[in-house]
Backbone as numpy.savetxt, mean C-alpha at the origin, in Angstrom:
# Nx Ny Nz CAx CAy CAz Cx Cy Cz
17.06 -12.44 -6.43 16.21 -11.26 -6.43 17.10 -10.02 -6.43
16.69 -9.02 -7.19 17.40 -7.75 -7.24 16.70 -6.78 -6.30
17.44 -5.87 -5.72 16.82 -4.81 -4.94 16.00 -3.93 -5.89
14.87 -3.39 -5.41 14.08 -2.52 -6.29 14.90 -1.34 -6.79
14.78 -1.06 -8.06 15.48 0.06 -8.68 14.43 0.97 -9.28
14.50 2.25 -8.97 13.53 3.19 -9.50 14.17 4.01 -10.61
13.49 4.10 -11.73 13.94 4.93 -12.85 12.88 5.99 -13.10
13.29 7.24 -13.15 12.33 8.33 -13.34 11.68 8.24 -14.72
10.34 8.33 -14.73 9.61 8.43 -15.98 8.68 9.64 -15.94
8.38 10.21 -14.82 7.88 11.47 -14.41 6.48 11.99 -14.39
5.79 12.13 -13.30 4.51 12.82 -13.21 4.13 13.03 -11.75
3.94 14.24 -11.34 3.45 14.62 -10.03 4.20 13.94 -8.90
3.56 13.80 -7.68 4.23 13.17 -6.55 4.60 11.72 -6.84
3.70 11.01 -7.48 3.95 9.59 -7.67 4.98 9.36 -8.74
5.20 10.34 -9.62 6.11 10.17 -10.74 6.02 8.76 -11.28
5.63 8.61 -12.49 5.59 7.27 -13.07 6.99 6.70 -13.00
7.08 5.51 -12.45 8.39 4.89 -12.25 8.31 3.43 -12.63
9.40 2.96 -13.18 9.54 1.52 -13.42 10.31 0.95 -12.24
9.85 -0.17 -11.76 10.46 -0.82 -10.61 10.90 -2.20 -11.05
12.18 -2.49 -10.95 12.66 -3.82 -11.30 12.42 -4.73 -10.10
11.59 -5.77 -10.29 11.34 -6.70 -9.20 12.01 -8.04 -9.42
12.49 -8.28 -10.60 13.31 -9.45 -10.93 14.05 -9.12 -12.20
15.10 -9.81 -12.46 15.93 -9.50 -13.63 15.14 -9.54 -14.93
14.14 -10.42 -15.02 13.44 -10.63 -16.29 12.20 -9.76 -16.46
11.83 -8.97 -15.47 10.59 -8.21 -15.61 10.65 -6.89 -14.85
9.77 -5.99 -15.21 9.66 -4.76 -14.46 8.19 -4.43 -14.26
7.95 -3.52 -13.33 6.60 -3.15 -12.94 6.51 -1.64 -13.05
5.42 -1.15 -13.59 5.20 0.29 -13.68 4.44 0.74 -12.44
5.02 1.69 -11.71 4.41 2.25 -10.51 3.86 3.62 -10.86
2.55 3.81 -10.66 1.95 5.09 -11.01 0.82 5.47 -10.08
0.46 6.73 -10.14 -0.65 7.22 -9.34 -1.93 6.60 -9.88
-2.72 6.02 -8.99 -3.97 5.37 -9.40 -5.01 6.42 -9.75
-5.63 6.26 -10.90 -6.75 7.08 -11.28 -8.04 6.38 -10.92
-9.15 7.07 -11.07 -10.45 6.46 -10.76 -10.64 5.17 -11.54
-10.12 5.13 -12.76 -10.29 3.96 -13.61 -9.50 2.74 -13.10
-8.54 2.95 -12.20 -7.74 1.86 -11.64 -8.34 1.25 -10.38
-9.31 1.92 -9.78 -9.75 1.54 -8.45 -10.57 0.25 -8.42
-11.22 -0.12 -9.52 -11.92 -1.40 -9.57 -10.95 -2.55 -9.42
-9.88 -2.52 -10.21 -8.85 -3.56 -10.11 -8.17 -3.54 -8.75
-7.93 -2.35 -8.23 -7.30 -2.23 -6.92 -8.17 -2.86 -5.84
-9.47 -2.66 -5.92 -10.37 -3.22 -4.91 -10.36 -4.75 -4.96
-10.33 -5.33 -6.15 -10.26 -6.79 -6.28 -8.93 -7.29 -5.71
-7.84 -6.60 -6.00 -6.53 -6.97 -5.48 -6.53 -6.93 -3.95
-7.09 -5.88 -3.37 -7.15 -5.76 -1.91 -7.94 -6.91 -1.29
-9.12 -7.17 -1.84 -9.99 -8.20 -1.26 -9.35 -9.58 -1.37
-8.79 -9.91 -2.52 -8.19 -11.23 -2.66 -6.91 -11.34 -1.82
-6.18 -10.24 -1.64 -4.98 -10.27 -0.81 -5.31 -10.46 0.66
-6.35 -9.77 1.13 -6.67 -9.81 2.55 -7.56 -11.00 2.93
-8.39 -11.47 2.01 -9.34 -12.53 2.36 -9.06 -13.85 1.67
-8.15 -13.88 0.70 -7.79 -15.13 0.04 -8.94 -15.74 -0.74
-8.87 -17.03 -0.90 -9.89 -17.76 -1.64 -11.07 -18.05 -0.72
-12.15 -17.37 -0.93 -13.37 -17.59 -0.15 -14.53 -17.73 -1.11
-15.69 -17.75 -0.54 -16.92 -17.83 -1.33 -16.94 -16.70 -2.35
-17.14 -17.02 -3.65 -17.14 -15.98 -4.69 -18.17 -14.88 -4.44
-19.31 -15.22 -3.86 -20.32 -14.19 -3.56 -19.78 -13.21 -2.52
-19.12 -13.75 -1.49 -18.52 -12.89 -0.47 -17.49 -11.96 -1.09
-16.62 -12.51 -1.92 -15.56 -11.71 -2.55 -16.15 -10.61 -3.44
-17.22 -10.94 -4.17 -17.84 -9.95 -5.05 -18.42 -8.79 -4.23
-19.11 -9.11 -3.16 -19.70 -8.06 -2.31 -18.60 -7.24 -1.65
-17.57 -7.92 -1.14 -16.47 -7.21 -0.49 -15.73 -6.30 -1.48
-15.51 -6.78 -2.70 -14.84 -5.96 -3.71 -15.68 -4.74 -4.07
-16.99 -4.92 -4.15 -17.88 -3.79 -4.45 -17.78 -2.73 -3.34
-17.78 -3.16 -2.09 -17.66 -2.22 -0.96 -16.30 -1.52 -0.97
-15.25 -2.28 -1.24 -13.91 -1.70 -1.31 -13.83 -0.66 -2.43
-14.40 -0.99 -3.57 -14.37 -0.07 -4.71 -15.04 1.25 -4.34
-16.19 1.16 -3.69 -16.90 2.37 -3.26 -16.03 3.16 -2.27
-15.41 2.47 -1.30 -14.57 3.15 -0.31 -13.38 3.84 -0.98
-12.73 3.15 -1.90 -11.57 3.74 -2.59 -11.98 4.97 -3.39
-13.12 4.89 -4.07 -13.60 6.05 -4.85 -13.91 7.23 -3.93
-14.53 6.97 -2.77 -14.88 8.05 -1.85 -13.64 8.76 -1.31
-12.55 8.03 -1.16 -11.33 8.61 -0.59 -10.35 9.11 -1.64
-10.68 8.93 -2.91 -9.75 9.27 -4.00 -9.53 10.78 -4.09
-8.28 11.14 -4.35 -7.96 12.54 -4.64 -7.74 13.39 -3.41
-7.55 14.64 -3.67 -7.34 15.61 -2.60 -5.87 15.90 -2.38
-5.63 17.02 -1.73 -4.28 17.42 -1.40 -3.73 16.50 -0.32
-2.49 16.12 -0.44 -1.81 15.25 0.52 -2.48 13.88 0.67
-2.93 13.35 -0.44 -3.45 11.99 -0.47 -3.14 11.40 -1.84
-2.59 10.19 -1.83 -2.26 9.56 -3.09 -2.48 8.05 -2.99
-2.98 7.49 -4.06 -3.15 6.04 -4.18 -2.22 5.60 -5.31
-1.39 4.61 -5.03 -0.44 4.12 -6.02 -0.83 2.72 -6.46
-0.65 2.45 -7.75 -0.91 1.13 -8.29 0.33 0.68 -9.06
0.66 -0.59 -8.91 1.77 -1.18 -9.66 1.17 -2.10 -10.71
1.66 -1.96 -11.94 1.15 -2.76 -13.06 2.26 -3.61 -13.66
1.90 -4.84 -14.00 2.84 -5.76 -14.63 3.11 -5.30 -16.06
4.09 -5.88 -16.73 4.33 -5.53 -18.14 3.10 -5.78 -19.02
2.23 -6.70 -18.60 1.00 -6.98 -19.35 -0.13 -6.01 -18.99
0.11 -5.14 -18.00 -0.89 -4.16 -17.61 -1.78 -4.56 -16.45
-1.53 -5.73 -15.85 -2.34 -6.19 -14.72 -1.95 -5.45 -13.44
-2.94 -5.20 -12.58 -2.67 -4.62 -11.27 -2.02 -5.68 -10.39
-0.80 -5.41 -9.92 -0.07 -6.38 -9.10 0.30 -5.83 -7.73
0.05 -4.54 -7.50 0.33 -3.93 -6.21 -0.47 -2.66 -6.03
-0.74 -2.32 -4.77 -1.52 -1.12 -4.46 -1.15 -0.66 -3.06
-1.16 0.66 -2.85 -0.99 1.24 -1.53 -1.62 2.63 -1.51
-2.03 3.06 -0.33 -2.65 4.36 -0.12 -1.80 5.13 0.88
-1.52 6.38 0.59 -0.76 7.24 1.50 -1.58 8.50 1.75
-1.96 8.71 3.01 -2.87 9.79 3.36 -2.20 10.75 4.34
-1.98 11.97 3.92 -1.40 13.00 4.77 -2.38 14.09 5.12
-3.66 13.88 4.77 -4.68 14.89 5.08 -4.96 14.88 6.59
-5.42 16.00 7.13 -5.79 16.00 8.55 -6.85 14.93 8.81
-6.70 14.24 9.93 -7.63 13.17 10.27 -8.98 13.70 10.71
-10.03 13.00 10.30 -11.39 13.34 10.74 -11.66 12.77 12.12
-10.84 11.84 12.56 -10.99 11.22 13.89 -9.81 11.61 14.76
-10.09 12.13 15.96 -8.98 12.52 16.85 -8.08 11.32 17.17
-6.80 11.58 17.24 -5.86 10.54 17.61 -5.36 9.68 16.47
-5.88 9.87 15.27 -5.37 9.10 14.12 -4.12 9.78 13.60
-3.01 9.05 13.59 -1.75 9.67 13.16 -1.71 9.90 11.66
-0.94 10.89 11.25 -0.72 11.19 9.85 0.75 11.48 9.65
1.31 11.22 8.50 0.69 10.56 7.36 0.53 9.07 7.65
-0.44 8.48 7.03 -0.83 7.11 7.31 -0.79 6.29 6.03
-0.06 5.20 6.04 0.03 4.28 4.91 -0.94 3.14 5.17
-1.78 2.83 4.18 -2.76 1.76 4.38 -2.98 0.99 3.09
-3.69 -0.10 3.23 -4.14 -0.91 2.09 -2.99 -1.41 1.22
-1.87 -1.75 1.84 -0.76 -2.31 1.08 -1.13 -3.73 0.66
-1.13 -3.96 -0.64 -1.46 -5.29 -1.17 -0.59 -5.58 -2.37
-0.10 -6.82 -2.44 0.69 -7.28 -3.59 0.10 -8.62 -4.03
-0.13 -8.74 -5.32 -0.67 -9.99 -5.85 0.27 -11.15 -5.48
-0.32 -12.28 -5.16 0.44 -13.40 -4.60 1.65 -13.79 -5.44
1.52 -13.83 -6.76 2.65 -14.24 -7.60 3.72 -13.15 -7.74
3.53 -11.98 -7.14 4.53 -10.91 -7.14 5.13 -10.68 -5.76
4.75 -11.50 -4.79 5.26 -11.34 -3.43 6.68 -11.88 -3.33
7.39 -11.38 -2.31 8.77 -11.79 -2.01 9.75 -11.39 -3.12
9.42 -10.28 -3.80 10.31 -9.77 -4.85 10.72 -8.32 -4.60
10.29 -7.75 -3.50 10.66 -6.38 -3.18 9.63 -5.33 -3.56
8.49 -5.75 -4.12 7.49 -4.77 -4.55 6.83 -4.08 -3.36
6.48 -4.82 -2.31 5.86 -4.19 -1.13 6.82 -3.18 -0.51
8.10 -3.56 -0.40 9.11 -2.64 0.12 9.16 -1.38 -0.73
9.16 -1.54 -2.02 9.21 -0.40 -2.93 7.99 0.52 -2.74
6.80 -0.08 -2.61 5.59 0.72 -2.41 5.65 1.50 -1.10
6.11 0.87 -0.03 6.22 1.55 1.26 7.26 2.66 1.17
8.41 2.38 0.55 9.45 3.41 0.42 8.97 4.58 -0.42
8.16 4.32 -1.41 7.60 5.42 -2.22 6.69 6.28 -1.36
5.87 5.65 -0.51 5.02 6.43 0.40 5.86 7.27 1.36
6.96 6.71 1.84 7.86 7.47 2.71 8.41 8.69 1.98
8.80 8.50 0.73 9.32 9.60 -0.08 8.27 10.69 -0.29
7.06 10.27 -0.55 5.95 11.21 -0.73 5.69 11.97 0.56
5.69 11.27 1.69 5.48 11.92 2.99 6.55 12.97 3.25
7.80 12.66 2.90 8.87 13.66 3.05 8.62 14.87 2.16
8.13 14.63 0.94 7.81 15.74 0.04 6.69 16.61 0.61
5.84 16.03 1.44 4.77 16.77 2.11 5.25 17.40 3.41
6.55 17.31 3.69 7.21 17.89 4.88 6.91 17.13 6.17
6.58 15.87 6.09 6.44 15.04 7.29 7.79 14.39 7.60
8.06 14.17 8.88 9.31 13.52 9.26 9.09 12.11 9.81
7.86 11.59 9.67 7.55 10.23 10.11 6.38 9.69 9.30
6.19 8.38 9.38 5.10 7.70 8.67 4.53 6.66 9.63
3.20 6.53 9.63 2.52 5.54 10.47 1.80 4.52 9.61
1.60 3.34 10.16 0.73 2.34 9.54 0.32 1.34 10.60
-0.62 0.49 10.24 -1.09 -0.56 11.16 -0.86 -1.90 10.49
-0.58 -2.90 11.33 -0.35 -4.25 10.84 -0.85 -5.23 11.90
-1.41 -6.34 11.44 -1.84 -7.36 12.39 -0.61 -7.91 13.10
-0.71 -8.05 14.42 0.42 -8.55 15.20 0.83 -9.95 14.74
-0.12 -10.72 14.24 0.17 -12.09 13.81 0.78 -12.17 12.41
0.85 -11.06 11.68 1.39 -11.06 10.33 2.92 -10.92 10.40
3.57 -12.04 10.66 5.02 -12.03 10.90 5.82 -11.56 9.69
5.40 -11.96 8.49 6.16 -11.55 7.29 6.12 -10.03 7.13
4.95 -9.43 7.30 4.83 -7.97 7.17 5.60 -7.27 8.28
5.48 -7.76 9.50 6.19 -7.12 10.61 7.71 -7.21 10.41
8.18 -8.31 9.86 9.62 -8.46 9.58 10.05 -7.43 8.53
9.25 -7.30 7.46 9.59 -6.34 6.41 9.62 -4.92 6.99
8.59 -4.55 7.76 8.55 -3.20 8.34 9.71 -2.98 9.30
10.06 -4.00 10.08 11.20 -3.89 10.99 12.49 -3.63 10.23
12.68 -4.34 9.12 13.87 -4.15 8.29 13.90 -2.75 7.67
12.72 -2.14 7.50 12.64 -0.79 6.95 12.78 0.28 8.04
12.90 -0.14 9.31 13.11 0.82 10.40 11.86 1.21 11.17
10.76 0.51 10.97 9.53 0.81 11.70 9.57 0.20 13.10
8.96 0.90 14.05 8.90 0.44 15.44 7.46 0.49 15.92
7.09 -0.46 16.79 5.74 -0.52 17.34 5.53 0.65 18.29
4.41 1.37 18.09 4.04 2.48 18.95 3.01 2.00 19.96
2.04 1.19 19.50 1.00 0.67 20.38 0.41 -0.59 19.77
-0.25 -1.37 20.62 -0.95 -2.57 20.19 -2.35 -2.51 20.77
-3.34 -2.71 19.92 -4.74 -2.61 20.32 -5.50 -3.83 19.82
-6.72 -3.96 20.30 -7.61 -5.00 19.79 -7.74 -6.17 20.73
-8.63 -7.06 20.36 -8.88 -8.27 21.14 -7.65 -9.17 21.07
-7.44 -10.01 22.08 -6.27 -10.91 22.07 -6.19 -11.77 20.81
-7.32 -12.10 20.23 -7.31 -12.94 19.03 -7.01 -12.15 17.76
-7.06 -10.82 17.81 -6.85 -9.98 16.63 -6.13 -8.69 17.03
-4.89 -8.82 17.46 -4.10 -7.66 17.88 -3.62 -6.88 16.66
-3.75 -5.57 16.73 -3.30 -4.67 15.66 -2.22 -3.76 16.23
-1.09 -3.72 15.57 0.02 -2.85 15.98 0.01 -1.59 15.15
0.12 -0.45 15.82 0.40 0.81 15.14 1.91 0.96 15.18
2.50 1.18 14.01 3.94 1.30 13.94 4.30 2.60 13.21
5.50 3.08 13.48 5.94 4.32 12.84 7.40 4.24 12.49
7.75 5.07 11.53 9.15 5.25 11.15 9.43 6.73 11.22
10.44 7.09 11.96 10.82 8.50 12.07 12.01 8.80 11.21
């Protein structure tokens, strides 16, 4: 595996970028438009819920699509999508630096990180998180927050390697959620 390499191709905060995730292929990283959010919602649902009842997945994807559309756009908010050479959505992340509507919610906040199963363990998730960090710095923030399930050892390992530290742990004992930050 090669470390992710970013090559400038250029547009706004997200700047269209090619990300090398393996020697034989590259991924285009770009700001998600409204037209990308349907695919992003399917990617999120299948990443978080796996193979379940198709009816459940369809309803969940519809709800996700509506949520993504409602949150799309605005100053200090960006949704990024990674596309394979064939144009398929293979990664997604949301970076929100807008003031929180709920007291106590930290900003900027990275959420909805998802990578298609056949693109995992190639550095794409790391690249998406690092891009959000870069965007947060461009917005003049000196830290980034996100949440991760305490039981998600692979994600926690990746975040730890990127310099994130646990700030708090909340939730029921069966579903602990860690808030983590990188300064």
